mmCIF file of C-alpha atoms in Angstrom:
data_model
loop_
_atom_site.group_PDB
_atom_site.id
_atom_site.type_symbol
_atom_site.label_atom_id
_atom_site.label_comp_id
_atom_site.label_asym_id
_atom_site.label_seq_id
_atom_site.Cartn_x
_atom_site.Cartn_y
_atom_site.Cartn_z
ATOM 1 C CA UNK A 1 -12.798 103.833 102.946
ATOM 2 C CA UNK A 2 -15.857 103.109 105.032
ATOM 3 C CA UNK A 3 -18.688 101.471 103.128
ATOM 4 C CA UNK A 4 -22.362 101.922 103.998
ATOM 5 C CA UNK A 5 -24.811 99.181 103.064
ATOM 6 C CA UNK A 6 -28.535 99.828 103.249
ATOM 7 C CA UNK A 7 -31.295 97.269 103.440
ATOM 8 C CA UNK A 8 -33.652 96.728 101.884
ATOM 9 C CA UNK A 9 -32.943 98.372 98.516
ATOM 10 C CA UNK A 10 -36.663 98.505 97.724
ATOM 11 C CA UNK A 11 -39.687 98.343 99.972
ATOM 12 C CA UNK A 12 -43.268 98.058 98.823
ATOM 13 C CA UNK A 13 -45.405 99.564 101.511
ATOM 14 C CA UNK A 14 -48.688 101.351 102.244
ATOM 15 C CA UNK A 15 -49.854 104.588 103.804
ATOM 16 C CA UNK A 16 -50.005 104.163 107.567
ATOM 17 C CA UNK A 17 -47.346 101.438 107.711
ATOM 18 C CA UNK A 18 -44.404 101.555 110.084
ATOM 19 C CA UNK A 19 -41.191 101.413 108.067
ATOM 20 C CA UNK A 20 -37.662 100.641 109.207
ATOM 21 C CA UNK A 21 -34.584 101.042 107.017
ATOM 22 C CA UNK A 22 -31.167 99.773 108.087
ATOM 23 C CA UNK A 23 -27.741 101.197 107.307
ATOM 24 C CA UNK A 24 -24.651 99.147 108.187
ATOM 25 C CA UNK A 25 -21.137 100.585 108.233
ATOM 26 C CA UNK A 26 -18.094 98.498 107.324
ATOM 27 C CA UNK A 27 -16.413 99.719 110.510
ATOM 28 C CA UNK A 28 -17.463 101.647 113.575
ATOM 29 C CA UNK A 29 -18.377 105.273 112.965
ATOM 30 C CA UNK A 30 -19.717 106.190 116.411
ATOM 31 C CA UNK A 31 -22.858 108.218 115.708
ATOM 32 C CA UNK A 32 -21.538 110.170 112.706
ATOM 33 C CA UNK A 33 -24.445 109.321 110.453
ATOM 34 C CA UNK A 34 -27.101 111.339 108.666
ATOM 35 C CA UNK A 35 -30.245 110.394 106.752
ATOM 36 C CA UNK A 36 -31.623 112.163 103.681
ATOM 37 C CA UNK A 37 -34.827 111.962 101.650
ATOM 38 C CA UNK A 38 -34.439 112.089 97.883
ATOM 39 C CA UNK A 39 -37.197 112.817 95.383
ATOM 40 C CA UNK A 40 -36.701 113.103 91.590
ATOM 41 C CA UNK A 41 -36.174 116.663 90.418
ATOM 42 C CA UNK A 42 -35.987 118.033 93.946
ATOM 43 C CA UNK A 43 -33.200 119.025 96.294
ATOM 44 C CA UNK A 44 -32.356 116.254 98.773
ATOM 45 C CA UNK A 45 -33.660 116.898 102.268
ATOM 46 C CA UNK A 46 -31.778 116.349 105.506
ATOM 47 C CA UNK A 47 -33.890 114.374 107.973
ATOM 48 C CA UNK A 48 -31.596 113.271 110.785
ATOM 49 C CA UNK A 49 -27.977 113.799 111.805
ATOM 50 C CA UNK A 50 -25.752 112.361 114.512
ATOM 51 C CA UNK A 51 -27.815 109.191 114.075
ATOM 52 C CA UNK A 52 -30.814 110.392 116.071
ATOM 53 C CA UNK A 53 -31.078 114.201 116.027
ATOM 54 C CA UNK A 54 -34.093 115.355 114.054
ATOM 55 C CA UNK A 55 -33.419 118.264 111.708
ATOM 56 C CA UNK A 56 -35.609 121.285 112.362
ATOM 57 C CA UNK A 57 -38.944 121.174 110.540
ATOM 58 C CA UNK A 58 -38.870 117.417 109.951
ATOM 59 C CA UNK A 59 -42.037 115.646 111.150
ATOM 60 C CA UNK A 60 -41.726 113.655 114.356
ATOM 61 C CA UNK A 61 -42.847 110.460 112.604
ATOM 62 C CA UNK A 62 -39.225 110.228 111.441
ATOM 63 C CA UNK A 63 -36.704 108.902 113.961
ATOM 64 C CA UNK A 64 -33.210 107.483 113.878
ATOM 65 C CA UNK A 65 -31.196 105.263 116.148
ATOM 66 C CA UNK A 66 -27.975 103.304 116.365
ATOM 67 C CA UNK A 67 -24.257 103.737 116.839
ATOM 68 C CA UNK A 68 -21.084 101.980 115.831
ATOM 69 C CA UNK A 69 -21.919 99.930 112.757
ATOM 70 C CA UNK A 70 -25.700 99.559 112.712
ATOM 71 C CA UNK A 71 -28.241 102.319 112.273
ATOM 72 C CA UNK A 72 -31.947 102.520 111.563
ATOM 73 C CA UNK A 73 -34.337 105.103 110.165
ATOM 74 C CA UNK A 74 -37.940 104.586 111.218
ATOM 75 C CA UNK A 75 -41.064 106.217 109.832
ATOM 76 C CA UNK A 76 -43.787 105.538 112.365
ATOM 77 C CA UNK A 77 -46.799 106.010 110.087
ATOM 78 C CA UNK A 78 -46.061 106.433 106.408
ATOM 79 C CA UNK A 79 -47.704 109.413 104.712
ATOM 80 C CA UNK A 80 -48.269 109.827 100.941
ATOM 81 C CA UNK A 81 -45.496 112.425 100.713
ATOM 82 C CA UNK A 82 -43.002 109.966 102.245
ATOM 83 C CA UNK A 83 -42.779 107.744 99.165
ATOM 84 C CA UNK A 84 -39.223 108.558 98.144
ATOM 85 C CA UNK A 85 -35.690 107.219 98.322
ATOM 86 C CA UNK A 86 -33.841 107.365 101.650
ATOM 87 C CA UNK A 87 -30.080 107.481 101.923
ATOM 88 C CA UNK A 88 -27.637 107.336 104.816
ATOM 89 C CA UNK A 89 -24.365 109.251 104.936
ATOM 90 C CA UNK A 90 -21.204 108.915 107.009
ATOM 91 C CA UNK A 91 -20.263 112.341 108.363
ATOM 92 C CA UNK A 92 -16.527 112.626 107.785
ATOM 93 C CA UNK A 93 -15.140 115.827 106.317
ATOM 94 C CA UNK A 94 -12.172 113.913 104.887
ATOM 95 C CA UNK A 95 -14.313 111.394 103.011
ATOM 96 C CA UNK A 96 -18.083 111.451 103.102
ATOM 97 C CA UNK A 97 -19.748 108.268 101.904
ATOM 98 C CA UNK A 98 -23.369 107.439 101.175
ATOM 99 C CA UNK A 99 -25.405 104.283 101.243
ATOM 100 C CA UNK A 100 -26.868 103.110 97.953
ATOM 101 C CA UNK A 101 -30.392 104.153 98.933
ATOM 102 C CA UNK A 102 -33.706 102.543 99.837
ATOM 103 C CA UNK A 103 -36.681 103.273 97.606
ATOM 104 C CA UNK A 104 -40.143 103.196 99.159
ATOM 105 C CA UNK A 105 -42.839 102.246 96.678
ATOM 106 C CA UNK A 106 -46.583 102.225 97.027
ATOM 107 C CA UNK A 107 -47.958 98.707 97.412
ATOM 108 C CA UNK B 1 -34.649 131.818 103.387
ATOM 109 C CA UNK B 2 -31.611 129.751 102.488
ATOM 110 C CA UNK B 3 -31.422 128.949 98.782
ATOM 111 C CA UNK B 4 -28.851 127.322 96.556
ATOM 112 C CA UNK B 5 -29.646 127.864 92.885
ATOM 113 C CA UNK B 6 -27.632 125.941 90.339
ATOM 114 C CA UNK B 7 -26.955 126.581 86.673
ATOM 115 C CA UNK B 8 -28.855 124.789 83.935
ATOM 116 C CA UNK B 9 -28.398 121.463 82.246
ATOM 117 C CA UNK B 10 -25.338 120.856 80.093
ATOM 118 C CA UNK B 11 -24.525 118.528 77.229
ATOM 119 C CA UNK B 12 -20.847 117.880 76.646
ATOM 120 C CA UNK B 13 -18.744 115.720 74.384
ATOM 121 C CA UNK B 14 -16.276 113.186 75.765
ATOM 122 C CA UNK B 15 -12.980 114.816 76.661
ATOM 123 C CA UNK B 16 -14.539 118.221 77.306
ATOM 124 C CA UNK B 17 -14.915 120.061 80.606
ATOM 125 C CA UNK B 18 -18.012 121.311 82.391
ATOM 126 C CA UNK B 19 -18.379 124.088 84.950
ATOM 127 C CA UNK B 20 -21.463 124.152 87.190
ATOM 128 C CA UNK B 21 -22.360 127.116 89.365
ATOM 129 C CA UNK B 22 -24.219 127.305 92.661
ATOM 130 C CA UNK B 23 -25.488 130.702 93.811
ATOM 131 C CA UNK B 24 -26.216 131.030 97.519
ATOM 132 C CA UNK B 25 -28.639 133.392 99.179
ATOM 133 C CA UNK B 26 -30.301 133.827 102.543
ATOM 134 C CA UNK B 27 -27.164 133.228 104.615
ATOM 135 C CA UNK B 28 -23.560 134.332 105.027
ATOM 136 C CA UNK B 29 -21.797 132.521 102.204
ATOM 137 C CA UNK B 30 -18.374 132.908 103.820
ATOM 138 C CA UNK B 31 -19.557 131.128 106.956
ATOM 139 C CA UNK B 32 -20.238 127.711 105.456
ATOM 140 C CA UNK B 33 -18.598 124.919 103.496
ATOM 141 C CA UNK B 34 -19.961 124.143 100.022
ATOM 142 C CA UNK B 35 -19.944 120.515 98.936
ATOM 143 C CA UNK B 36 -20.495 118.895 95.574
ATOM 144 C CA UNK B 37 -22.270 115.567 95.231
ATOM 145 C CA UNK B 38 -23.357 113.693 92.134
ATOM 146 C CA UNK B 39 -25.875 111.005 91.302
ATOM 147 C CA UNK B 40 -25.466 108.963 88.146
ATOM 148 C CA UNK B 41 -28.576 107.354 86.622
ATOM 149 C CA UNK B 42 -29.778 104.504 88.820
ATOM 150 C CA UNK B 43 -26.924 105.013 91.256
ATOM 151 C CA UNK B 44 -26.523 106.385 94.772
ATOM 152 C CA UNK B 45 -25.086 109.699 95.843
ATOM 153 C CA UNK B 46 -21.340 110.232 95.474
ATOM 154 C CA UNK B 47 -19.454 112.962 97.334
ATOM 155 C CA UNK B 48 -16.943 114.830 95.172
ATOM 156 C CA UNK B 49 -15.400 117.311 97.583
ATOM 157 C CA UNK B 50 -15.797 120.610 99.390
ATOM 158 C CA UNK B 51 -14.564 124.165 99.278
ATOM 159 C CA UNK B 52 -14.066 125.912 102.570
ATOM 160 C CA UNK B 53 -15.821 129.088 103.625
ATOM 161 C CA UNK B 54 -12.851 131.360 103.958
ATOM 162 C CA UNK B 55 -9.242 130.346 103.573
ATOM 163 C CA UNK B 56 -9.888 126.674 104.398
ATOM 164 C CA UNK B 57 -9.045 125.613 100.862
ATOM 165 C CA UNK B 58 -10.494 122.536 99.210
ATOM 166 C CA UNK B 59 -10.772 118.813 99.807
ATOM 167 C CA UNK B 60 -11.460 116.471 96.917
ATOM 168 C CA UNK B 61 -12.479 112.845 96.982
ATOM 169 C CA UNK B 62 -9.572 110.707 95.817
ATOM 170 C CA UNK B 63 -11.561 109.480 92.820
ATOM 171 C CA UNK B 64 -11.746 113.000 91.385
ATOM 172 C CA UNK B 65 -8.265 114.260 92.309
ATOM 173 C CA UNK B 66 -6.634 115.866 89.292
ATOM 174 C CA UNK B 67 -9.894 116.181 87.399
ATOM 175 C CA UNK B 68 -12.063 118.423 89.580
ATOM 176 C CA UNK B 69 -11.578 122.035 90.603
ATOM 177 C CA UNK B 70 -13.815 123.795 93.104
ATOM 178 C CA UNK B 71 -13.726 127.563 93.356
ATOM 179 C CA UNK B 72 -15.864 130.349 94.730
ATOM 180 C CA UNK B 73 -16.544 134.028 94.134
ATOM 181 C CA UNK B 74 -17.471 135.483 97.495
ATOM 182 C CA UNK B 75 -18.449 138.824 95.914
ATOM 183 C CA UNK B 76 -21.463 137.132 94.308
ATOM 184 C CA UNK B 77 -21.900 134.266 96.821
ATOM 185 C CA UNK B 78 -21.357 131.665 94.140
ATOM 186 C CA UNK B 79 -19.478 128.381 94.168
ATOM 187 C CA UNK B 80 -18.261 126.567 91.076
ATOM 188 C CA UNK B 81 -17.346 122.990 90.269
ATOM 189 C CA UNK B 82 -15.372 122.237 87.116
ATOM 190 C CA UNK B 83 -14.854 118.657 85.977
ATOM 191 C CA UNK B 84 -12.477 117.935 83.126
ATOM 192 C CA UNK B 85 -11.770 115.040 80.749
ATOM 193 C CA UNK B 86 -15.394 114.003 80.772
ATOM 194 C CA UNK B 87 -16.499 110.494 79.857
ATOM 195 C CA UNK B 88 -19.924 108.926 79.594
ATOM 196 C CA UNK B 89 -19.494 107.751 83.199
ATOM 197 C CA UNK B 90 -19.708 111.398 84.271
ATOM 198 C CA UNK B 91 -23.302 111.659 83.074
ATOM 199 C CA UNK B 92 -25.112 112.505 86.289
ATOM 200 C CA UNK B 93 -27.059 115.071 88.248
ATOM 201 C CA UNK B 94 -24.629 117.281 90.140
ATOM 202 C CA UNK B 95 -25.714 118.886 93.417
ATOM 203 C CA UNK B 96 -24.183 121.549 95.578
ATOM 204 C CA UNK B 97 -24.900 121.458 99.285
ATOM 205 C CA UNK B 98 -24.134 123.547 102.329
ATOM 206 C CA UNK B 99 -22.812 122.327 105.633
ATOM 207 C CA UNK B 100 -22.851 124.305 108.821
ATOM 208 C CA UNK B 101 -20.878 123.596 111.950
ATOM 209 C CA UNK B 102 -19.899 120.221 113.410
ATOM 210 C CA UNK B 103 -20.722 117.507 112.498
ATOM 211 C CA UNK B 104 -21.012 119.074 109.049
ATOM 212 C CA UNK B 105 -24.158 117.460 107.803
ATOM 213 C CA UNK B 106 -25.577 118.845 104.531
ATOM 214 C CA UNK B 107 -28.487 120.982 105.666
ATOM 215 C CA UNK B 108 -29.395 122.677 102.383
ATOM 216 C CA UNK B 109 -28.994 121.471 98.816
ATOM 217 C CA UNK B 110 -29.290 122.933 95.356
ATOM 218 C CA UNK B 111 -31.847 121.641 92.895
ATOM 219 C CA UNK B 112 -29.297 119.733 90.857
ATOM 220 C CA UNK B 113 -27.769 120.178 87.403
ATOM 221 C CA UNK B 114 -27.952 117.413 84.814
ATOM 222 C CA UNK B 115 -24.729 116.953 82.918
ATOM 223 C CA UNK B 116 -24.955 114.631 79.932
ATOM 224 C CA UNK B 117 -21.779 113.436 78.250
ATOM 225 C CA UNK B 118 -22.442 112.114 74.793
ATOM 226 C CA UNK B 119 -20.726 112.074 71.442
#
Protein backbone atom coordinates (compact mmCIF):
# COMPACT_ATOMS: atom_id res chain seq x y z
CA UNK A 1 0.00 0.00 0.00
CA UNK A 2 1.07 3.56 -0.65
CA UNK A 3 2.02 5.49 2.47
CA UNK A 4 1.61 9.25 2.83
CA UNK A 5 3.89 11.12 5.22
CA UNK A 6 3.12 14.70 6.17
CA UNK A 7 5.50 17.25 7.60
CA UNK A 8 5.50 18.90 9.96
CA UNK A 9 3.10 17.13 12.33
CA UNK A 10 2.57 20.35 14.30
CA UNK A 11 3.14 23.96 13.35
CA UNK A 12 2.94 26.90 15.69
CA UNK A 13 2.05 29.90 13.62
CA UNK A 14 0.34 33.30 13.63
CA UNK A 15 -2.45 35.06 11.79
CA UNK A 16 -1.10 36.49 8.55
CA UNK A 17 1.71 33.94 8.20
CA UNK A 18 2.35 32.01 5.02
CA UNK A 19 2.15 28.29 5.77
CA UNK A 20 3.37 25.35 3.72
CA UNK A 21 2.59 21.72 4.54
CA UNK A 22 4.26 18.84 2.72
CA UNK A 23 2.87 15.41 1.88
CA UNK A 24 5.23 12.74 0.54
CA UNK A 25 4.04 9.52 -1.07
CA UNK A 26 5.99 6.27 -0.77
CA UNK A 27 5.70 5.84 -4.54
CA UNK A 28 4.56 7.96 -7.44
CA UNK A 29 0.85 8.75 -7.50
CA UNK A 30 0.77 11.24 -10.38
CA UNK A 31 -1.53 14.02 -9.19
CA UNK A 32 -4.11 11.82 -7.43
CA UNK A 33 -4.01 13.73 -4.17
CA UNK A 34 -6.55 15.69 -2.16
CA UNK A 35 -6.29 17.93 0.89
CA UNK A 36 -8.85 18.23 3.69
CA UNK A 37 -9.34 20.53 6.68
CA UNK A 38 -10.39 18.86 9.92
CA UNK A 39 -11.87 20.61 12.94
CA UNK A 40 -13.08 18.85 16.12
CA UNK A 41 -16.79 18.09 16.09
CA UNK A 42 -17.21 19.19 12.48
CA UNK A 43 -17.43 17.43 9.15
CA UNK A 44 -14.08 17.39 7.33
CA UNK A 45 -13.89 19.84 4.46
CA UNK A 46 -12.44 19.18 1.02
CA UNK A 47 -10.01 21.93 0.03
CA UNK A 48 -8.12 20.71 -3.02
CA UNK A 49 -8.18 17.69 -5.32
CA UNK A 50 -5.99 16.49 -8.17
CA UNK A 51 -3.14 18.14 -6.25
CA UNK A 52 -3.95 21.69 -7.33
CA UNK A 53 -7.66 22.08 -8.17
CA UNK A 54 -9.43 24.27 -5.65
CA UNK A 55 -12.80 22.94 -4.50
CA UNK A 56 -15.67 25.34 -5.11
CA UNK A 57 -16.20 27.83 -2.29
CA UNK A 58 -12.71 27.41 -0.82
CA UNK A 59 -10.86 30.72 -0.36
CA UNK A 60 -8.11 31.46 -2.86
CA UNK A 61 -5.53 31.77 -0.07
CA UNK A 62 -5.41 27.97 -0.21
CA UNK A 63 -3.36 26.42 -3.01
CA UNK A 64 -1.82 23.06 -3.78
CA UNK A 65 1.00 21.87 -5.96
CA UNK A 66 3.12 18.85 -6.76
CA UNK A 67 3.01 15.54 -8.58
CA UNK A 68 4.62 12.15 -8.31
CA UNK A 69 5.78 11.79 -4.72
CA UNK A 70 5.93 15.30 -3.29
CA UNK A 71 3.02 17.64 -2.72
CA UNK A 72 2.45 20.88 -0.85
CA UNK A 73 -0.53 22.74 0.57
CA UNK A 74 0.05 26.46 0.99
CA UNK A 75 -2.04 28.97 2.90
CA UNK A 76 -0.88 32.38 1.73
CA UNK A 77 -2.08 34.43 4.70
CA UNK A 78 -3.38 32.48 7.66
CA UNK A 79 -6.77 33.55 9.00
CA UNK A 80 -8.16 32.80 12.49
CA UNK A 81 -10.58 30.22 11.08
CA UNK A 82 -7.68 28.32 9.47
CA UNK A 83 -6.31 26.95 12.74
CA UNK A 84 -7.17 23.30 12.23
CA UNK A 85 -5.64 19.99 11.19
CA UNK A 86 -4.84 19.42 7.51
CA UNK A 87 -4.69 15.99 5.94
CA UNK A 88 -3.69 14.70 2.52
CA UNK A 89 -5.34 11.75 0.80
CA UNK A 90 -4.32 9.49 -2.08
CA UNK A 91 -7.24 9.21 -4.50
CA UNK A 92 -7.46 5.52 -5.34
CA UNK A 93 -10.85 3.84 -5.31
CA UNK A 94 -9.21 0.49 -4.55
CA UNK A 95 -7.37 1.74 -1.47
CA UNK A 96 -7.60 5.31 -0.27
CA UNK A 97 -4.91 6.33 2.20
CA UNK A 98 -4.49 9.44 4.32
CA UNK A 99 -1.53 11.25 5.76
CA UNK A 100 -1.30 11.43 9.54
CA UNK A 101 -2.25 15.12 9.60
CA UNK A 102 -0.64 18.47 10.34
CA UNK A 103 -2.06 20.52 13.19
CA UNK A 104 -1.78 24.30 13.00
CA UNK A 105 -1.63 25.93 16.41
CA UNK A 106 -1.72 29.56 17.39
CA UNK A 107 1.71 30.84 18.42
CA UNK B 1 -28.07 21.75 -0.03
CA UNK B 2 -26.14 18.51 0.27
CA UNK B 3 -26.29 17.02 3.75
CA UNK B 4 -25.15 13.78 5.30
CA UNK B 5 -26.65 13.27 8.75
CA UNK B 6 -25.33 10.43 10.84
CA UNK B 7 -26.84 8.55 13.76
CA UNK B 8 -25.90 9.31 17.34
CA UNK B 9 -23.09 8.16 19.56
CA UNK B 10 -22.89 4.53 20.61
CA UNK B 11 -21.33 2.68 23.51
CA UNK B 12 -20.66 -0.99 22.94
CA UNK B 13 -19.03 -3.83 24.81
CA UNK B 14 -16.10 -5.77 23.36
CA UNK B 15 -17.28 -8.49 21.00
CA UNK B 16 -20.49 -6.66 20.08
CA UNK B 17 -21.45 -5.10 16.76
CA UNK B 18 -22.36 -1.53 15.90
CA UNK B 19 -24.42 -0.19 13.00
CA UNK B 20 -24.07 3.48 12.02
CA UNK B 21 -26.43 5.19 9.61
CA UNK B 22 -25.88 8.08 7.22
CA UNK B 23 -28.93 9.81 5.75
CA UNK B 24 -28.35 11.79 2.57
CA UNK B 25 -30.34 14.73 1.30
CA UNK B 26 -29.99 17.47 -1.28
CA UNK B 27 -28.72 15.22 -4.08
CA UNK B 28 -29.50 12.03 -5.97
CA UNK B 29 -28.37 9.32 -3.57
CA UNK B 30 -28.16 6.69 -6.30
CA UNK B 31 -25.70 8.81 -8.27
CA UNK B 32 -22.82 8.80 -5.81
CA UNK B 33 -20.53 6.47 -3.89
CA UNK B 34 -20.74 6.51 -0.09
CA UNK B 35 -17.51 5.98 1.82
CA UNK B 36 -16.82 5.27 5.46
CA UNK B 37 -13.79 6.68 7.23
CA UNK B 38 -12.82 6.55 10.88
CA UNK B 39 -10.56 8.52 13.19
CA UNK B 40 -9.37 6.96 16.42
CA UNK B 41 -8.36 9.28 19.28
CA UNK B 42 -5.12 11.06 18.44
CA UNK B 43 -4.84 9.24 15.12
CA UNK B 44 -5.26 10.14 11.46
CA UNK B 45 -8.11 9.30 9.15
CA UNK B 46 -8.52 5.68 8.06
CA UNK B 47 -10.59 4.66 5.03
CA UNK B 48 -12.81 1.63 5.64
CA UNK B 49 -14.51 1.12 2.29
CA UNK B 50 -17.26 2.25 -0.04
CA UNK B 51 -20.66 1.20 -1.28
CA UNK B 52 -21.49 1.94 -4.87
CA UNK B 53 -24.38 4.08 -6.03
CA UNK B 54 -26.34 1.50 -7.93
CA UNK B 55 -25.27 -2.06 -8.57
CA UNK B 56 -21.54 -1.31 -8.15
CA UNK B 57 -21.37 -3.37 -4.98
CA UNK B 58 -18.89 -2.71 -2.20
CA UNK B 59 -15.16 -2.39 -1.69
CA UNK B 60 -13.67 -2.84 1.75
CA UNK B 61 -10.20 -2.00 2.97
CA UNK B 62 -8.28 -5.22 3.57
CA UNK B 63 -7.96 -4.44 7.28
CA UNK B 64 -11.73 -4.62 7.74
CA UNK B 65 -12.53 -7.51 5.38
CA UNK B 66 -14.76 -10.02 7.14
CA UNK B 67 -15.72 -7.61 9.89
CA UNK B 68 -17.44 -4.73 8.09
CA UNK B 69 -20.65 -4.69 6.08
CA UNK B 70 -21.83 -1.65 4.14
CA UNK B 71 -25.40 -1.50 2.92
CA UNK B 72 -27.86 1.09 1.70
CA UNK B 73 -31.60 1.67 1.53
CA UNK B 74 -32.20 3.76 -1.56
CA UNK B 75 -35.88 4.26 -0.65
CA UNK B 76 -34.81 6.46 2.27
CA UNK B 77 -31.43 7.63 0.89
CA UNK B 78 -29.56 6.09 3.79
CA UNK B 79 -26.29 4.21 3.95
CA UNK B 80 -25.25 1.92 6.79
CA UNK B 81 -21.96 0.64 8.12
CA UNK B 82 -21.92 -2.33 10.48
CA UNK B 83 -18.73 -3.35 12.25
CA UNK B 84 -18.63 -6.60 14.19
CA UNK B 85 -16.40 -8.20 16.83
CA UNK B 86 -15.58 -4.83 18.33
CA UNK B 87 -12.48 -4.25 20.43
CA UNK B 88 -11.21 -1.20 22.25
CA UNK B 89 -9.14 -0.40 19.14
CA UNK B 90 -12.40 0.32 17.32
CA UNK B 91 -13.15 3.28 19.57
CA UNK B 92 -13.24 6.13 17.07
CA UNK B 93 -15.33 8.73 15.32
CA UNK B 94 -16.86 7.20 12.20
CA UNK B 95 -17.63 9.41 9.21
CA UNK B 96 -19.58 8.83 6.05
CA UNK B 97 -18.59 10.78 2.97
CA UNK B 98 -19.79 11.20 -0.58
CA UNK B 99 -17.71 11.05 -3.71
CA UNK B 100 -18.81 12.27 -7.08
CA UNK B 101 -17.23 11.48 -10.40
CA UNK B 102 -13.55 10.93 -11.20
CA UNK B 103 -11.20 11.28 -9.40
CA UNK B 104 -13.61 10.42 -6.58
CA UNK B 105 -12.53 12.87 -3.96
CA UNK B 106 -14.77 13.13 -0.87
CA UNK B 107 -16.70 16.33 -1.44
CA UNK B 108 -19.21 16.12 1.41
CA UNK B 109 -18.93 14.46 4.80
CA UNK B 110 -21.24 13.60 7.65
CA UNK B 111 -20.75 15.09 11.09
CA UNK B 112 -19.29 11.92 12.54
CA UNK B 113 -20.51 9.31 15.02
CA UNK B 114 -18.51 8.47 18.13
CA UNK B 115 -18.37 4.78 18.85
CA UNK B 116 -16.90 3.86 22.22
CA UNK B 117 -16.01 0.26 22.95
CA UNK B 118 -15.64 -0.37 26.64
CA UNK B 119 -16.36 -3.14 29.08
